[in-house]
Coordinates of C-alpha atoms in Angstrom, one line a residue:
M32 CA -12.1 4.9 -2.7
I33 CA -13.7 1.3 -1.7
E34 CA -10.7 -0.4 -3.4
R35 CA -8.4 1.6 -2.2
L36 CA -10.0 1.1 1.4
E37 CA -10.3 -2.8 0.3
L38 CA -6.8 -2.8 -0.1
L39 CA -5.4 -0.9 3.0
K40 CA -7.3 -3.4 5.2
Q41 CA -6.0 -6.0 3.4
K42 CA -2.6 -4.7 3.9
Y43 CA -3.3 -4.3 7.8
E44 CA -4.3 -7.9 7.9
E45 CA -1.2 -8.9 6.2
L46 CA 1.1 -7.1 8.6
N47 CA -0.7 -8.5 11.7
N48 CA 0.0 -11.9 10.4
Q49 CA 3.3 -11.3 9.9
L50 CA 3.6 -9.6 13.1
M51 CA 2.8 -13.0 14.6
Q52 CA 5.5 -15.1 13.0
P53 CA 8.2 -16.5 15.2
E54 CA 11.0 -14.9 12.7
V55 CA 9.3 -11.7 13.3
L56 CA 9.0 -11.7 16.9
T57 CA 12.6 -12.5 17.2
D58 CA 13.3 -9.6 15.0
V59 CA 13.3 -6.4 17.2
K60 CA 13.9 -4.2 14.0
K61 CA 11.5 -6.1 11.7
S62 CA 8.7 -6.1 14.1
K63 CA 9.2 -2.6 15.1
E64 CA 8.8 -1.6 11.4
I65 CA 6.0 -3.3 11.1
S66 CA 4.3 -2.4 14.0
I67 CA 4.9 1.3 13.3
E68 CA 3.3 0.4 9.5
M69 CA 0.5 -1.0 11.1
A70 CA -0.2 2.1 13.7
S71 CA -0.5 4.1 10.4
L72 CA -3.2 2.0 9.2
E73 CA -5.3 1.3 12.3
D74 CA -7.1 5.0 12.4
V75 CA -8.5 4.4 8.4
V76 CA -9.0 0.5 8.5
A77 CA -11.5 1.2 12.0
C78 CA -13.2 3.8 10.5
Y79 CA -13.8 1.5 6.9
D80 CA -15.2 -1.0 9.4
K81 CA -17.6 1.5 10.5
Y82 CA -18.5 2.9 7.4
K83 CA -19.2 -1.0 6.3
V84 CA -21.7 -1.7 9.7
A85 CA -23.2 1.9 8.4
C86 CA -23.7 0.8 4.8
N87 CA -25.4 -2.9 5.4
D88 CA -27.2 -1.1 8.5
L89 CA -28.7 1.6 6.1
E90 CA -30.0 -1.8 3.6
A91 CA -31.2 -3.1 5.7
A92 CA -33.7 0.3 7.6
K93 CA -34.4 0.5 3.6
E94 CA -35.8 -2.9 3.8
M95 CA -38.0 -2.5 6.4
L96 CA -40.0 0.1 4.6
N97 CA -41.7 -3.1 3.3
D98 CA -43.4 -3.4 6.6
K99 CA -46.0 -0.8 7.3
E100 CA -45.7 -1.4 11.0
L101 CA -42.3 -0.7 11.0
A102 CA -41.9 2.4 8.4
E103 CA -41.7 4.9 10.7
F104 CA -39.0 3.6 13.0
A105 CA -37.4 2.6 9.2
N106 CA -37.2 6.4 7.9
E107 CA -36.1 7.4 11.2
E108 CA -32.9 4.8 10.6
I109 CA -32.7 5.9 7.2
E110 CA -32.2 9.3 8.1
R111 CA -29.5 8.5 10.9
L112 CA -27.8 6.1 9.0
T113 CA -27.8 8.4 6.0
K114 CA -26.0 11.2 8.2
E115 CA -23.5 8.5 9.5
K116 CA -22.4 7.5 6.4
E117 CA -21.6 10.8 5.2
D118 CA -19.6 11.9 8.1
L119 CA -17.7 8.3 7.3
E120 CA -16.9 9.1 3.6
H121 CA -16.0 12.7 4.9
E122 CA -13.6 11.3 7.8
L123 CA -12.4 8.7 5.3
E124 CA -11.3 10.8 2.8
I125 CA -9.5 12.7 5.7
L126 CA -7.7 9.4 6.6
L127 CA -6.5 8.4 3.1
I128 CA -4.4 11.8 2.5
P129 CA -1.4 10.8 2.2
K130 CA 0.3 10.3 5.6
D131 CA 3.2 11.9 7.6
K132 CA 4.9 8.4 8.3
N133 CA 6.6 10.5 11.3
D134 CA 3.1 11.6 13.2
V135 CA 3.2 8.7 15.2
K136 CA 6.2 9.2 17.0
N137 CA 7.6 11.1 19.7
V138 CA 9.1 14.5 19.0
L139 CA 12.4 16.5 20.3
M140 CA 11.8 20.3 20.3
E141 CA 14.4 22.8 20.7
I142 CA 13.9 26.3 21.4
R143 CA 16.7 28.9 21.7
G144 CA 16.5 32.7 22.9
A145 CA 17.0 34.7 19.6
A146 CA 16.3 38.5 18.8
G147 CA 15.9 40.5 22.1
G148 CA 18.7 39.7 24.1
D149 CA 18.0 38.7 27.7
E150 CA 13.8 39.4 26.5
G151 CA 14.3 36.6 23.8
N152 CA 15.3 34.5 26.1
I153 CA 12.9 34.9 28.9
F154 CA 10.1 34.1 26.2
A155 CA 12.2 30.8 25.4
G156 CA 11.3 29.8 28.5
D157 CA 7.9 30.7 28.5
L158 CA 7.0 29.0 24.9
F159 CA 8.9 25.9 27.1
R160 CA 6.5 26.4 29.7
M161 CA 3.5 26.7 27.3
Y162 CA 4.4 23.5 25.2
E163 CA 5.2 21.7 28.6
K164 CA 1.6 22.6 30.2
Y165 CA -0.4 21.4 26.8
A166 CA 1.7 18.3 26.4
L167 CA 0.6 17.0 30.0
K168 CA -3.1 17.7 29.5
S169 CA -3.1 15.9 25.9
G170 CA -1.6 12.8 28.1
F171 CA 2.1 13.2 26.6
Q172 CA 5.1 12.9 29.1
V173 CA 8.0 16.0 28.8
E174 CA 11.6 15.0 29.5
V175 CA 14.4 17.6 29.6
L176 CA 17.4 17.0 27.5
N177 CA 19.8 19.6 27.5
A178 CA 19.1 23.4 28.8
L179 CA 21.3 26.5 28.9
D180 CA 20.0 29.3 31.5
G181 CA 19.5 32.7 30.2
A182 CA 21.4 35.3 32.9
S183 CA 18.2 37.1 33.4
G184 CA 15.8 34.1 33.7
G185 CA 14.4 31.6 30.5
Y186 CA 16.7 29.5 28.4
T187 CA 19.4 30.6 25.5
L188 CA 18.5 26.9 24.3
I189 CA 16.6 24.2 25.7
E190 CA 16.1 21.1 24.1
F191 CA 13.4 18.1 25.3
M192 CA 11.3 15.4 24.1
I193 CA 7.7 15.0 24.4
K194 CA 6.9 11.3 24.3
G195 CA 3.3 9.6 23.5
K196 CA 1.7 8.2 20.9
N197 CA 1.3 11.0 18.0
A198 CA 3.2 13.7 19.8
Y199 CA 4.9 15.0 16.8
S200 CA 1.6 15.0 15.0
K201 CA 0.6 17.5 17.1
F202 CA 3.8 19.8 17.8
K203 CA 5.6 19.5 13.9
Y204 CA 3.6 23.1 13.0
E205 CA 5.5 24.8 15.6
S206 CA 8.6 24.8 13.6
G207 CA 9.8 28.3 13.0
S208 CA 10.3 32.0 14.6
H209 CA 7.8 33.3 17.5
R210 CA 7.2 36.8 17.8
V211 CA 6.3 38.3 21.1
Q212 CA 5.3 41.9 21.6
R213 CA 5.2 43.2 25.5
V214 CA 6.7 45.3 28.0
P215 CA 9.8 43.5 29.2
V216 CA 10.5 42.7 33.1
T217 CA 13.7 44.2 32.2
E218 CA 12.4 47.5 30.2
A219 CA 12.3 50.5 33.2
N220 CA 10.5 52.8 30.6
G221 CA 7.6 50.5 30.2
R222 CA 8.0 50.6 26.3
I223 CA 6.8 47.4 24.7
Q224 CA 9.2 45.5 22.5
T225 CA 9.4 43.2 19.9
S226 CA 11.3 39.6 20.5
T227 CA 11.9 36.0 19.1
A228 CA 12.7 33.1 19.8
T229 CA 13.0 30.1 17.5
V230 CA 11.4 26.7 17.7
L231 CA 12.6 23.4 16.2
A232 CA 10.4 20.5 16.3
M233 CA 12.0 16.9 14.7
P234 CA 10.0 13.3 15.1
E235 CA 12.4 11.1 17.5
A236 CA 14.8 8.6 15.0
E237 CA 13.8 5.0 15.5
D238 CA 17.4 3.2 15.4
F239 CA 16.7 1.1 12.2
E240 CA 16.2 4.6 10.7
V241 CA 19.7 6.4 11.2
D242 CA 22.5 4.5 10.7
I243 CA 25.0 6.8 12.6
K244 CA 28.8 5.1 12.6
E245 CA 31.1 6.0 15.8
S246 CA 34.0 6.4 13.1
D247 CA 31.6 9.4 12.1
I248 CA 31.3 11.5 15.2
K249 CA 33.8 13.7 17.0
I250 CA 33.2 13.8 21.1
D251 CA 34.6 16.5 23.1
I252 CA 34.1 16.4 27.1
Y253 CA 34.2 19.6 28.8
R254 CA 33.7 21.1 32.3
S255 CA 29.9 21.7 32.6
S256 CA 28.5 25.4 33.2
G257 CA 25.7 27.5 34.7
A258 CA 22.7 25.4 36.9
G259 CA 22.4 21.9 37.2
G260 CA 23.1 20.6 40.5
Q261 CA 26.7 20.3 42.7
H262 CA 28.5 18.2 39.7
V263 CA 28.9 21.2 37.6
N264 CA 32.0 22.7 37.4
T265 CA 33.2 20.0 39.4
T266 CA 33.7 17.4 36.9
D267 CA 34.4 17.3 33.0
S268 CA 31.0 15.9 32.2
A269 CA 29.6 17.8 29.7
V270 CA 29.4 16.5 26.1
R271 CA 29.7 17.8 22.4
M272 CA 29.3 15.6 19.6
T273 CA 30.1 16.2 16.2
H274 CA 28.8 14.5 13.1
I275 CA 31.3 14.7 10.7
P276 CA 29.7 14.0 7.6
T277 CA 26.7 16.8 8.0
G278 CA 28.7 19.1 10.8
I279 CA 25.6 18.8 12.9
V280 CA 27.2 19.5 16.4
V281 CA 25.2 18.4 20.0
T282 CA 25.6 19.5 23.4
C283 CA 24.8 18.3 26.6
Q284 CA 25.4 19.0 30.3
N285 CA 22.7 18.7 32.1
Q286 CA 22.7 14.7 33.3
R287 CA 24.8 14.0 36.3
S288 CA 27.4 11.8 34.8
Q289 CA 29.6 12.0 31.4
I290 CA 27.7 8.9 30.5
Q291 CA 24.2 10.1 30.8
N292 CA 25.1 13.3 28.8
R293 CA 26.4 11.3 26.0
E294 CA 23.4 9.3 25.7
M295 CA 21.3 12.5 25.3
A296 CA 23.5 13.7 23.0
F297 CA 23.7 10.8 21.1
Q298 CA 19.8 10.5 21.4
I299 CA 19.5 14.1 20.3
L300 CA 21.8 13.6 17.2
K301 CA 20.5 10.7 15.7
S302 CA 16.6 12.7 15.4
R303 CA 18.8 15.6 13.9
V304 CA 21.0 13.8 11.3
Y305 CA 17.5 11.9 10.7
D306 CA 15.4 15.3 10.4
Y307 CA 18.8 16.8 8.2
M308 CA 18.7 13.5 5.9
S309 CA 14.7 13.5 5.3
E310 CA 14.9 16.9 4.5
K311 CA 17.6 16.3 1.9
E312 CA 15.9 13.7 0.5
A313 CA 12.7 15.3 0.2
A314 CA 14.3 18.4 -1.7
E315 CA 16.7 15.5 -4.3
T316 CA 13.1 14.2 -5.2
G317 CA 11.1 17.3 -5.4
A318 CA 9.0 16.2 -2.4
I319 CA 8.6 19.3 -0.2
R320 CA 5.0 20.3 -0.3
K321 CA 4.4 24.4 -1.2
S322 CA 2.8 24.6 1.9
K323 CA 4.4 25.6 4.3
I324 CA 2.5 24.5 7.4
G325 CA 4.7 22.2 8.9
T326 CA 7.5 22.3 7.0
G327 CA 8.7 26.0 8.9
D328 CA 12.3 26.6 8.8
R329 CA 13.9 28.6 11.9
S330 CA 13.9 31.9 10.2
E331 CA 9.9 31.8 9.1
K332 CA 7.9 34.3 11.1
I333 CA 5.1 32.0 12.3
R334 CA 3.3 33.6 14.9
T335 CA 2.8 37.0 17.0
Y336 CA 1.7 36.9 20.8
N337 CA 1.0 40.1 21.5
Y338 CA 0.4 41.0 25.2
P339 CA -1.2 44.7 25.5
Q340 CA -3.9 43.0 23.1
N341 CA -4.3 39.4 24.6
R342 CA -4.1 38.3 21.2
V343 CA -2.1 35.6 19.5
T344 CA -2.2 35.3 15.6
D345 CA -0.6 32.6 13.2
H346 CA 0.6 33.9 9.8
R347 CA 0.7 31.2 7.6
I348 CA -3.2 30.9 8.1
G349 CA -4.3 33.9 9.1
F350 CA -5.7 32.7 12.6
T351 CA -6.1 34.9 15.1
T352 CA -7.2 34.4 19.1
K353 CA -7.8 36.9 21.7
Q354 CA -7.0 34.5 24.8
L355 CA -3.5 34.4 24.9
D356 CA -3.5 34.3 28.1
R357 CA -5.3 30.4 28.1
V358 CA -2.7 30.0 25.4
M359 CA 0.4 30.5 27.7
E360 CA -1.6 28.6 30.1
G361 CA -1.4 25.4 27.4
E362 CA -4.5 25.9 25.8
L363 CA -3.2 25.3 22.3
D364 CA -5.9 23.0 20.6
E365 CA -7.6 25.4 19.2
I366 CA -4.6 27.0 17.6
I367 CA -3.5 23.0 16.2
E368 CA -6.2 21.9 15.2
A369 CA -6.9 24.9 13.2
L370 CA -3.6 24.2 11.6
I371 CA -4.5 20.5 11.0
T372 CA -7.6 21.8 9.3
E373 CA -6.0 23.8 7.0
D374 CA -3.2 21.5 6.2
Q375 CA -6.3 18.8 5.1
R376 CA -7.4 21.4 3.1
R377 CA -4.8 21.8 1.4
K378 CA -3.7 18.4 0.6
L379 CA -7.5 17.8 -0.1
A380 CA -7.4 20.3 -2.9
G381 CA -3.6 19.3 -4.0
E382 CA -1.7 22.4 -3.1

């Protein structure tokens, strides 16, 4: 492990030196690539530096045992430093697990109302507000890119970007089908109904990671519909982009102008194409993990929100909490930490 850590530290220093070179500083694409790679090594290098200090301090404390006046203090230091060294070793084991290069990125989220009609759309709105509150509490920024309102509230579709360092690492486990069990506001007889909304979490694609040619895009302009301001239904500002090679379709109508809708649609399209290409590459190389944590598709039921029992259950890891009310207010840390811990356990076990 030490040899590997030394190589990673050496690599980090080499990248830092490269970043200072004039020819790299003037190359935006190259400097961006190096910065991303450095960011992926920062935590492990910092932890390794602490580990080396702890090891050196431990050896120094052991040498103090020879001095009778310092022996008692030395024993206390040895006990403390031994524990610190063991904790850092465990932390390094976790940090050395192969990283998802996308973890440091912003995340593009999409929520759709699914089964349950109006109640599915209302639940999609509830999920959006849950993620928005969690993101803001975590120091991230939230930007709505596109939204189609549901007839009775919520959204038939909402697409939004969560911006901040390591945003994707927090939200990547949310892809899949989310199920809600409750009495809908639209239910006159007070019966509990089961509805669903689907969530898709994708890393934001950098310009250098995906090359989309203009000739590969079909653009349709049409009149906006629904909420969104005075421009809606008065101008042809809504944009539909189709990526011809993959068949991926993106629409955007919530911005004030056609130009802004084009920019947003292209931003979403880049991330969708990047996600599609990444999954295709992983499938071709056999790199898809058996663990479905973080790789759930839209049809996989991952979590149930039971309102009568104030319960949330994540079916992938068998995790349950009786604090649904707090979860819906953005208190997602307990669930997300449980998912991260289980994901790390499976990776360490080679699953």
